[in-house]
């Protein structure tokens, strides 16, 4: 339909109409007789319509001037807004044959179109009988699904009482499967509310079923609230909007749920004891499911309530206990899935009774995604098991009382559990509740203050240090932290880790921009401190002056976090498979040449500051003690020597070693890519269509707004890269091998390595071998691009020769 | 194409092809009423903007304003309502396109020719 016509069509349809009309008018001179005949018939028809129409004051087409397009359009707009269900007004006339014959007269590509028809209408039209777009397809007129709960009851399609345990198990399992499908991002209507029982639980007579369904309804509401509050969902993660009319139908009573469930459980357990051992298995299976629902509900509900709790630890303990019981029940439940009524083969319904998959199709907007596949029962329970485990892991976040450790936890959590929206929301919720409970009002600001103190312990933040009470110092600090909060950068960084992996990169790009004003302000704060130091020195206040001098704490803190964001941003491109192989070279070059070095220097500086402060504090206390007891100098000197715990003074040692390893790995990859490129083993884009400068600038564009680190221009990169490429291919391979060897050494020095370290070790070892092999001239004749396998670590591939 | 940028001068509207006959659109725009149209085209023009009822192969009935068609009778309706069973509550679809192969019958809402006195 859009074929040849568009190429002939001038850009503006209205202009075309006018042009054609003008041309037609020129040719109409000869046909004026037939024109007037046509007009009269049209007029007559309109007069007909006018006399037939029920509204005498409706404008007749003949009364308005045809020449006026706007009036015409207004009228047409008016008539088009009429209710389509009012038609036919005159009566249906069969024109099937006439129509097809008339169409046959058109030329290929020619359209007969309404004057208001345009590209938008053409593109948004749903194609009938296309399964992707047409919902009504495939209906069986004589087997329409029950349209509502009431109708289903009247039809006898669902039982409200006297359900067998097997039926209960079937319905419960199907409901859990629907819940999981909903949590995976499908629409509530199409998944959960296909269960007719959920529409009106209060009308169910069977107690177990009634209580379970009420619990599910309340669970939905609580889960929705948590996700909305955490606000780390995007439209692909979760459908927030469902049929709110259905949800509102029965009042929520979350506090009574646990009690009701326990009641039913106890009743059924009593019944069980009276039944012979074979039969009570099914009933026990029902009890297990009710119990699981109770504890799951408790855990999630308590999360919502945590805001008003006394202490974070207590609240989380309770939640953890419930989660533990829930996870213990799951193996029992999984073993008894078979005992329930199973979904019929080929049917969409997750259970033979009580579910009507298409019931809401007609009320969805027409562009809504079609038939949702509900997860299988064993897979759903697997999901729930893993989800409960994720929640338990999330509970640990309350242990991390400062920004540095909390951020690390968030980053790792996102890596492991980043695919489940509820898990991410739960973590956000736990974290914000925990800092609010710990710091009270203005919790984030206090949290940041506390975090900087924990990070590199500036004396001005140390409540024990006299300089902290200096009013000017206080004022400067207050301004700085308020600025941090207003910029929202640090808050954003943590929340960012709650989004799904794909969205994180985008948001990181914006976040990095926001770091620049913060850096400027931190530098300003440090220089203010230095100024104050000079003032105090001149006043003779030695201790204050020393404390304030050489203050770099705040800029180091801001810079460190900024560098981390930059590194994560760059490396996330590998996980999301955004980089072409020929781009690897500069992506690895930047961290190798600059970024990792900055990180290491920031951390080293921090460590040195901490060390210096420790020594100074010791020195001070030594002086005090020695000064206090003049006679017993020897005894005091012994007492004045505190236990030096080396590890405590070097809290960032592990991380610095890790970054050294990263540095070598990046260097290895950089040289390896250089070698492979020079060796002709990398597929380069055709130079006609390529511009490396543009590519380079685009990849590093989020870094450009920063003053520190200063952006590195393409010319500089080119210089350095071309200099490296002067080496021979064999030399480059052996340099790469050396880097990988260095990495291996560093990684092997780590005690009690975690899985990530072991993975990196393997990568370093394998690549070392491959580089050596290539250096010695292996596969010299055949220049194939090697395979880059990112499966062990998302940042670094194992280079595999084919 | 060594220069990858597109400047205003490089994109020029193509001069209209020297046409022997006037550019043809069959539409119900008011100026077109005077055009010299063939019989079939005139009928289509008359029907454009009217309400069309299409019965399709799986038994559903679609009722909507006739917006567009082409040579292969791919019909576009706007404000379309879908009736699973005639007389029952319809579902509103909006813009809809029906291909010829799914069309069973077509009805136009217009006064019968015999009712024009």
Coordinates of C-alpha atoms in Angstrom, one line a residue, chain A residues 324-760:
Chain A
X324 CA 13.9 -18.5 56.6
X325 CA 10.7 -20.4 57.3
X326 CA 9.5 -19.6 53.8
X327 CA 12.6 -21.0 52.2
X328 CA 12.4 -24.1 54.3
X329 CA 8.9 -24.8 53.1
X330 CA 9.7 -24.6 49.5
X331 CA 11.4 -28.0 49.0
X332 CA 8.3 -29.6 50.6
X333 CA 6.1 -27.7 48.3
X334 CA 8.1 -28.5 45.2
X335 CA 7.8 -32.2 46.0
X336 CA 4.0 -32.1 46.0
X337 CA 3.4 -30.1 42.8
X338 CA 2.2 -33.3 41.1
X339 CA -0.6 -33.8 43.6
X340 CA -2.5 -30.8 42.3
X341 CA -4.8 -30.6 39.3
X342 CA -2.6 -29.9 36.4
X343 CA -3.2 -27.5 33.5
X344 CA -4.8 -29.1 30.5
X345 CA -2.4 -29.7 27.5
X346 CA -2.7 -27.0 24.9
X347 CA -4.9 -24.8 27.1
X348 CA -3.7 -21.4 28.0
X349 CA -5.2 -21.6 31.5
X350 CA -2.8 -22.4 34.2
X351 CA -5.4 -24.5 35.9
X352 CA -8.5 -26.3 34.6
X353 CA -10.8 -24.6 37.0
X354 CA -11.0 -21.0 38.0
X355 CA -9.0 -19.3 35.3
X356 CA -10.2 -17.5 32.2
X357 CA -7.1 -16.3 30.3
X358 CA -9.0 -14.2 27.8
X359 CA -11.3 -12.6 30.1
X360 CA -9.7 -9.2 30.0
X361 CA -8.6 -9.1 26.4
X362 CA -11.5 -7.0 25.4
X363 CA -10.8 -4.3 28.0
X364 CA -7.2 -3.9 27.1
X365 CA -6.1 -1.1 24.7
X366 CA -5.8 -2.6 21.3
X367 CA -2.1 -2.3 21.1
X368 CA -1.5 -4.4 24.2
X369 CA 0.8 -7.4 24.0
X370 CA -1.1 -10.6 23.3
X371 CA -1.3 -14.0 25.0
X372 CA 1.0 -14.2 28.0
X373 CA 2.6 -17.5 28.6
X374 CA 2.3 -18.2 32.3
X375 CA 5.4 -19.8 33.8
X376 CA 5.4 -23.5 34.5
X377 CA 4.8 -24.5 38.1
X378 CA 8.2 -26.0 38.9
X379 CA 9.9 -23.0 37.3
X380 CA 7.8 -20.6 39.3
X381 CA 8.7 -22.2 42.6
X382 CA 12.3 -22.1 41.5
X383 CA 11.9 -18.4 40.9
X384 CA 10.3 -17.9 44.3
X385 CA 13.1 -19.9 46.0
X386 CA 15.7 -17.8 44.4
X387 CA 13.8 -14.6 45.2
X388 CA 13.5 -15.5 48.9
X389 CA 17.3 -16.1 48.8
X390 CA 17.8 -12.7 47.3
X391 CA 15.7 -11.0 49.9
X392 CA 17.7 -12.7 52.6
X393 CA 20.9 -11.5 51.0
X394 CA 19.4 -8.0 50.7
X395 CA 18.8 -7.9 54.5
X396 CA 22.6 -7.7 54.9
X397 CA 22.6 -4.1 53.6
X398 CA 21.8 -2.7 57.1
X399 CA 25.3 -3.8 58.2
X400 CA 26.8 -1.2 55.9
X401 CA 26.8 2.1 57.7
X402 CA 28.8 4.2 55.3
X403 CA 28.5 5.1 51.7
X404 CA 31.6 3.3 50.5
X405 CA 30.6 -0.1 51.7
X406 CA 27.0 0.4 50.9
X407 CA 27.8 1.3 47.3
X408 CA 30.0 -1.8 46.9
X409 CA 27.1 -3.9 48.2
X410 CA 24.7 -2.3 45.8
X411 CA 27.0 -2.8 42.9
X412 CA 27.5 -6.5 43.7
X413 CA 23.8 -7.0 44.4
X414 CA 23.0 -5.6 41.0
X415 CA 25.4 -8.0 39.4
X416 CA 23.9 -11.0 41.0
X417 CA 20.2 -10.1 41.4
X418 CA 19.7 -7.3 38.9
X419 CA 17.1 -9.1 36.9
X420 CA 14.3 -9.2 39.5
X421 CA 12.5 -5.9 40.0
X422 CA 11.1 -6.9 43.4
X423 CA 14.5 -7.9 44.7
X424 CA 15.9 -4.6 43.6
X425 CA 13.0 -2.6 45.1
X426 CA 13.3 -4.5 48.3
X427 CA 17.0 -3.6 48.6
X428 CA 16.3 0.1 48.0
X429 CA 13.5 0.0 50.6
X430 CA 15.7 -1.7 53.2
X431 CA 18.5 0.7 52.6
X432 CA 16.4 3.9 52.8
X433 CA 14.6 2.6 55.9
X434 CA 17.9 1.7 57.5
X435 CA 19.5 5.1 57.0
X436 CA 16.4 6.9 58.1
X437 CA 16.3 4.9 61.3
X438 CA 20.0 5.5 61.9
X439 CA 20.2 9.1 61.1
X440 CA 16.7 10.5 61.7
X441 CA 15.8 13.7 59.9
X442 CA 17.8 14.7 56.9
X443 CA 19.0 11.2 56.9
X444 CA 20.9 11.3 53.6
X445 CA 22.9 14.3 54.6
X446 CA 23.9 12.8 57.9
X447 CA 24.7 9.6 56.2
X448 CA 27.0 11.3 53.8
X449 CA 28.8 13.2 56.6
X450 CA 29.2 9.9 58.4
X451 CA 30.5 8.3 55.3
X452 CA 33.2 10.9 54.6
X453 CA 34.3 10.5 58.1
X454 CA 34.5 6.7 57.7
X455 CA 36.2 7.1 54.3
X456 CA 39.2 9.2 55.1
X457 CA 38.5 10.7 58.5
X458 CA 39.0 14.4 58.1
X459 CA 39.7 15.9 61.5
X460 CA 37.0 18.5 60.9
X461 CA 34.4 15.8 60.9
X462 CA 35.8 14.1 64.0
X463 CA 33.5 15.0 66.9
X464 CA 36.3 14.4 69.3
X465 CA 38.6 16.9 67.6
X466 CA 38.4 20.5 68.9
X467 CA 38.5 21.9 65.4
X468 CA 35.2 20.3 64.7
X469 CA 33.3 22.7 66.9
X470 CA 34.8 25.7 65.2
X471 CA 31.7 27.6 64.0
X472 CA 33.2 28.6 60.7
X473 CA 34.2 25.1 60.0
X474 CA 30.7 23.9 60.8
X475 CA 29.2 26.5 58.4
X476 CA 31.4 25.5 55.5
X477 CA 30.7 21.8 56.1
X478 CA 27.0 22.4 56.3
X479 CA 27.1 24.3 53.0
X480 CA 29.0 21.6 51.3
X481 CA 26.8 18.7 52.4
X482 CA 23.7 20.6 51.6
X483 CA 25.0 21.1 48.1
X484 CA 25.7 17.4 47.8
X485 CA 22.2 16.7 48.7
X486 CA 20.7 19.3 46.4
X487 CA 22.8 17.9 43.5
X488 CA 21.4 14.5 44.5
X489 CA 24.4 12.9 42.9
X490 CA 25.4 10.5 45.6
X491 CA 21.8 9.5 46.2
X492 CA 21.4 8.9 42.5
X493 CA 24.5 6.7 42.3
X494 CA 23.0 4.3 44.9
X495 CA 19.6 4.3 43.3
X496 CA 21.1 3.8 39.9
X497 CA 22.4 0.4 41.0
X498 CA 18.7 -0.5 41.6
X499 CA 17.8 -0.2 37.9
X500 CA 18.2 -3.0 35.5
X501 CA 21.6 -3.4 33.9
X502 CA 20.7 -2.0 30.6
X503 CA 19.3 1.3 32.0
X504 CA 22.2 1.8 34.3
X505 CA 24.7 2.7 31.7
X506 CA 22.5 5.6 30.4
X507 CA 21.9 6.9 33.8
X508 CA 25.6 6.6 34.7
X509 CA 26.4 8.9 31.8
X510 CA 24.2 11.6 33.2
X511 CA 25.5 11.0 36.7
X512 CA 29.1 11.5 35.6
X513 CA 28.2 14.9 34.3
X514 CA 26.7 15.8 37.7
X515 CA 30.0 15.1 39.4
X516 CA 31.7 18.1 38.0
X517 CA 30.0 20.8 40.1
X518 CA 30.5 18.6 43.1
X519 CA 34.2 18.3 42.5
X520 CA 34.5 22.0 42.1
X521 CA 32.6 22.6 45.4
X522 CA 34.7 20.0 47.2
X523 CA 37.9 21.6 46.0
X524 CA 36.6 24.9 47.2
X525 CA 35.8 23.4 50.6
X526 CA 39.3 22.1 50.9
X527 CA 40.9 25.4 49.9
X528 CA 38.6 27.1 52.5
X529 CA 40.0 24.7 55.1
X530 CA 43.5 25.6 54.1
X531 CA 42.7 29.3 54.4
X532 CA 41.3 28.7 57.8
X533 CA 44.5 26.8 58.7
X534 CA 46.6 29.8 57.9
X535 CA 44.3 32.1 59.9
X536 CA 44.5 29.8 62.9
X537 CA 48.2 29.5 62.6
X538 CA 48.5 33.3 62.7
X539 CA 46.3 33.3 65.7
X540 CA 48.7 30.9 67.3
X541 CA 46.2 28.0 67.4
X542 CA 48.6 25.3 66.4
X543 CA 46.4 22.3 66.8
X544 CA 43.6 23.7 64.7
X545 CA 46.0 24.8 62.1
X546 CA 47.6 21.4 61.7
X547 CA 44.3 19.8 61.5
X548 CA 43.1 22.0 58.8
X549 CA 46.2 22.2 56.7
X550 CA 46.7 20.2 53.5
X551 CA 43.0 19.4 53.5
X552 CA 42.3 17.3 50.5
X553 CA 39.8 14.9 52.1
X554 CA 36.6 16.2 50.4
X555 CA 37.9 16.4 46.9
X556 CA 39.5 13.0 47.2
X557 CA 36.2 11.6 48.3
X558 CA 34.2 13.1 45.5
X559 CA 36.9 12.3 42.9
X560 CA 37.1 8.7 44.1
X561 CA 33.4 8.1 43.6
X562 CA 33.5 9.9 40.3
X563 CA 36.3 7.7 39.0
X564 CA 34.4 4.6 40.1
X565 CA 31.3 5.7 38.1
X566 CA 33.5 6.4 35.1
X567 CA 35.1 2.9 35.2
X568 CA 31.8 1.2 35.7
X569 CA 30.3 3.2 32.8
X570 CA 33.1 2.2 30.4
X571 CA 33.2 -1.4 31.4
X572 CA 29.4 -1.8 31.3
X573 CA 29.7 -1.4 27.5
X574 CA 31.2 -4.9 27.4
X575 CA 28.4 -6.5 29.3
X576 CA 25.8 -4.9 27.1
X577 CA 27.8 -5.8 24.0
X578 CA 28.0 -2.3 22.8
X579 CA 31.6 -2.2 21.5
X580 CA 32.8 -3.5 18.2
X581 CA 36.0 -5.5 18.4
X582 CA 37.9 -2.8 16.7
X583 CA 37.0 -0.4 19.5
X584 CA 38.4 -2.5 22.3
X585 CA 41.8 -0.8 21.8
X586 CA 40.8 2.6 23.1
X587 CA 38.3 1.3 25.6
X588 CA 41.0 -0.6 27.4
X589 CA 43.6 2.2 26.8
X590 CA 41.8 4.8 28.8
X591 CA 41.6 2.9 32.1
X592 CA 45.1 1.6 31.6
X593 CA 46.6 5.0 30.8
X594 CA 44.6 7.1 33.2
X595 CA 41.5 6.0 35.0
X596 CA 42.8 3.0 37.1
X597 CA 45.9 5.0 37.9
X598 CA 43.6 7.8 39.3
X599 CA 41.7 5.3 41.3
X600 CA 44.8 3.9 42.8
X601 CA 46.3 7.3 43.6
X602 CA 43.0 8.4 45.2
X603 CA 42.9 5.4 47.4
X604 CA 46.6 5.5 48.2
X605 CA 46.3 9.2 49.2
X606 CA 43.4 8.3 51.4
X607 CA 45.4 5.5 53.1
X608 CA 48.3 7.8 53.7
X609 CA 46.1 10.5 55.2
X610 CA 44.6 7.9 57.5
X611 CA 48.1 6.6 58.4
X612 CA 49.3 10.2 59.1
X613 CA 46.4 10.9 61.2
X614 CA 46.8 7.8 63.2
X615 CA 50.5 8.6 63.8
X616 CA 49.7 12.2 64.7
X617 CA 47.0 11.1 67.2
X618 CA 49.4 8.6 68.8
X619 CA 52.0 11.3 69.0
X620 CA 49.6 13.6 70.6
X621 CA 48.4 11.1 73.2
X622 CA 52.1 10.2 73.9
X623 CA 52.8 13.8 74.5
X624 CA 49.9 14.2 76.8
X625 CA 50.7 11.1 78.8
X626 CA 54.4 12.0 79.1
X627 CA 53.5 15.5 80.1
X628 CA 51.1 14.3 82.8
X629 CA 53.3 11.9 84.7
X630 CA 56.7 13.4 85.0
X631 CA 58.0 10.9 87.5
X632 CA 56.8 7.7 86.1
X633 CA 58.1 8.2 82.6
X634 CA 59.2 4.7 82.0
X635 CA 55.9 3.1 83.0
X636 CA 53.9 5.7 81.0
X637 CA 56.0 5.2 77.9
X638 CA 55.1 1.5 78.0
X639 CA 51.5 2.2 78.6
X640 CA 51.5 4.9 75.9
X641 CA 52.4 2.4 73.2
X642 CA 49.1 1.2 71.8
X643 CA 48.6 -2.0 69.9
X644 CA 49.1 -1.2 66.3
X645 CA 46.8 -3.1 64.1
X646 CA 48.3 -2.8 60.7
X647 CA 45.3 -4.1 58.9
X648 CA 43.0 -1.5 60.4
X649 CA 45.1 1.3 59.2
X650 CA 45.0 0.0 55.6
X651 CA 41.3 -0.6 54.9
X652 CA 41.8 -0.1 51.2
X653 CA 44.7 -2.4 50.8
X654 CA 42.6 -5.1 49.1
X655 CA 41.0 -2.7 46.7
X656 CA 44.3 -1.1 45.8
X657 CA 45.7 -4.5 44.9
X658 CA 42.6 -5.3 42.9
X659 CA 43.0 -2.2 40.9
X660 CA 46.7 -3.0 40.3
X661 CA 45.5 -6.2 38.8
X662 CA 42.9 -4.4 36.7
X663 CA 45.6 -2.0 35.5
X664 CA 47.7 -4.9 34.2
X665 CA 44.8 -6.6 32.7
X666 CA 43.7 -3.4 30.9
X667 CA 47.3 -2.9 29.7
X668 CA 47.4 -6.4 28.5
X669 CA 44.2 -6.1 26.5
X670 CA 45.3 -2.7 25.1
X671 CA 48.6 -4.1 23.8
X672 CA 47.0 -7.3 22.7
X673 CA 44.5 -5.3 20.6
X674 CA 47.3 -3.3 19.2
X675 CA 49.2 -6.4 18.3
X676 CA 46.2 -8.1 16.8
X677 CA 45.3 -5.0 14.8
X678 CA 48.8 -4.6 13.4
X679 CA 48.9 -8.3 12.7
X680 CA 45.7 -7.9 10.6
X681 CA 43.7 -10.1 12.8
X682 CA 41.0 -7.6 13.6
X683 CA 38.2 -6.8 11.2
X684 CA 38.3 -3.0 10.6
X685 CA 35.4 -1.0 9.2
X686 CA 35.8 0.2 5.7
X687 CA 37.7 3.5 5.8
X688 CA 35.1 5.0 3.5
X689 CA 32.4 4.7 6.1
X690 CA 34.6 5.1 9.2
X691 CA 35.9 7.9 11.2
X692 CA 37.8 6.9 14.3
X693 CA 37.8 10.3 15.8
X694 CA 34.0 10.5 15.8
X695 CA 33.8 7.0 17.4
X696 CA 36.3 7.9 20.0
X697 CA 34.5 11.2 20.9
X698 CA 31.2 9.5 21.2
X699 CA 32.4 6.7 23.4
X700 CA 34.0 9.2 25.8
X701 CA 31.4 12.0 25.5
X702 CA 30.1 11.7 29.1
X703 CA 33.6 12.4 30.4
X704 CA 34.0 15.7 28.5
X705 CA 32.1 17.9 31.0
X706 CA 34.4 17.0 33.8
X707 CA 37.3 19.3 34.8
X708 CA 39.0 16.5 36.7
X709 CA 40.1 14.3 35.2
X710 CA 40.6 16.5 32.2
X711 CA 39.2 15.1 29.0
X712 CA 41.8 13.5 26.7
X713 CA 41.5 14.6 23.1
X714 CA 41.6 12.2 20.2
X715 CA 44.8 13.8 19.0
X716 CA 46.5 12.8 22.3
X717 CA 45.2 9.3 22.0
X718 CA 46.3 9.0 18.5
X719 CA 49.8 10.1 19.4
X720 CA 50.1 7.6 22.1
X721 CA 48.6 4.8 20.1
X722 CA 50.7 5.4 17.0
X723 CA 53.8 5.5 19.2
X724 CA 52.9 2.1 20.6
X725 CA 52.2 0.7 17.1
X726 CA 55.7 1.5 16.1
X727 CA 56.8 -1.7 17.8
X728 CA 56.8 -4.9 15.8
X729 CA 54.0 -7.3 16.1
X730 CA 56.0 -9.9 18.0
X731 CA 57.1 -7.2 20.5
X732 CA 53.6 -6.1 21.0
X733 CA 52.4 -9.6 21.7
X734 CA 55.2 -10.1 24.2
X735 CA 54.4 -6.8 25.9
X736 CA 50.8 -8.0 26.2
X737 CA 52.0 -11.3 27.6
X738 CA 54.1 -9.4 30.2
X739 CA 51.1 -7.4 31.3
X740 CA 49.0 -10.5 31.7
X741 CA 51.8 -12.1 33.7
X742 CA 52.0 -9.1 36.0
X743 CA 48.3 -9.4 36.5
X744 CA 48.6 -13.0 37.4
X745 CA 51.3 -12.2 39.9
X746 CA 49.2 -9.6 41.6
X747 CA 46.1 -11.7 41.7
X748 CA 47.9 -14.7 43.1
X749 CA 49.1 -12.6 46.0
X750 CA 45.6 -12.1 47.3
X751 CA 44.7 -14.2 50.3
X752 CA 41.4 -16.0 50.4
X753 CA 40.4 -15.0 46.9
X754 CA 36.8 -14.6 46.0
X755 CA 35.3 -16.1 42.9
X756 CA 35.8 -12.9 40.9
X757 CA 39.5 -13.0 41.6
X758 CA 39.7 -16.6 40.6
X759 CA 38.0 -15.8 37.3
X760 CA 40.3 -12.9 36.6

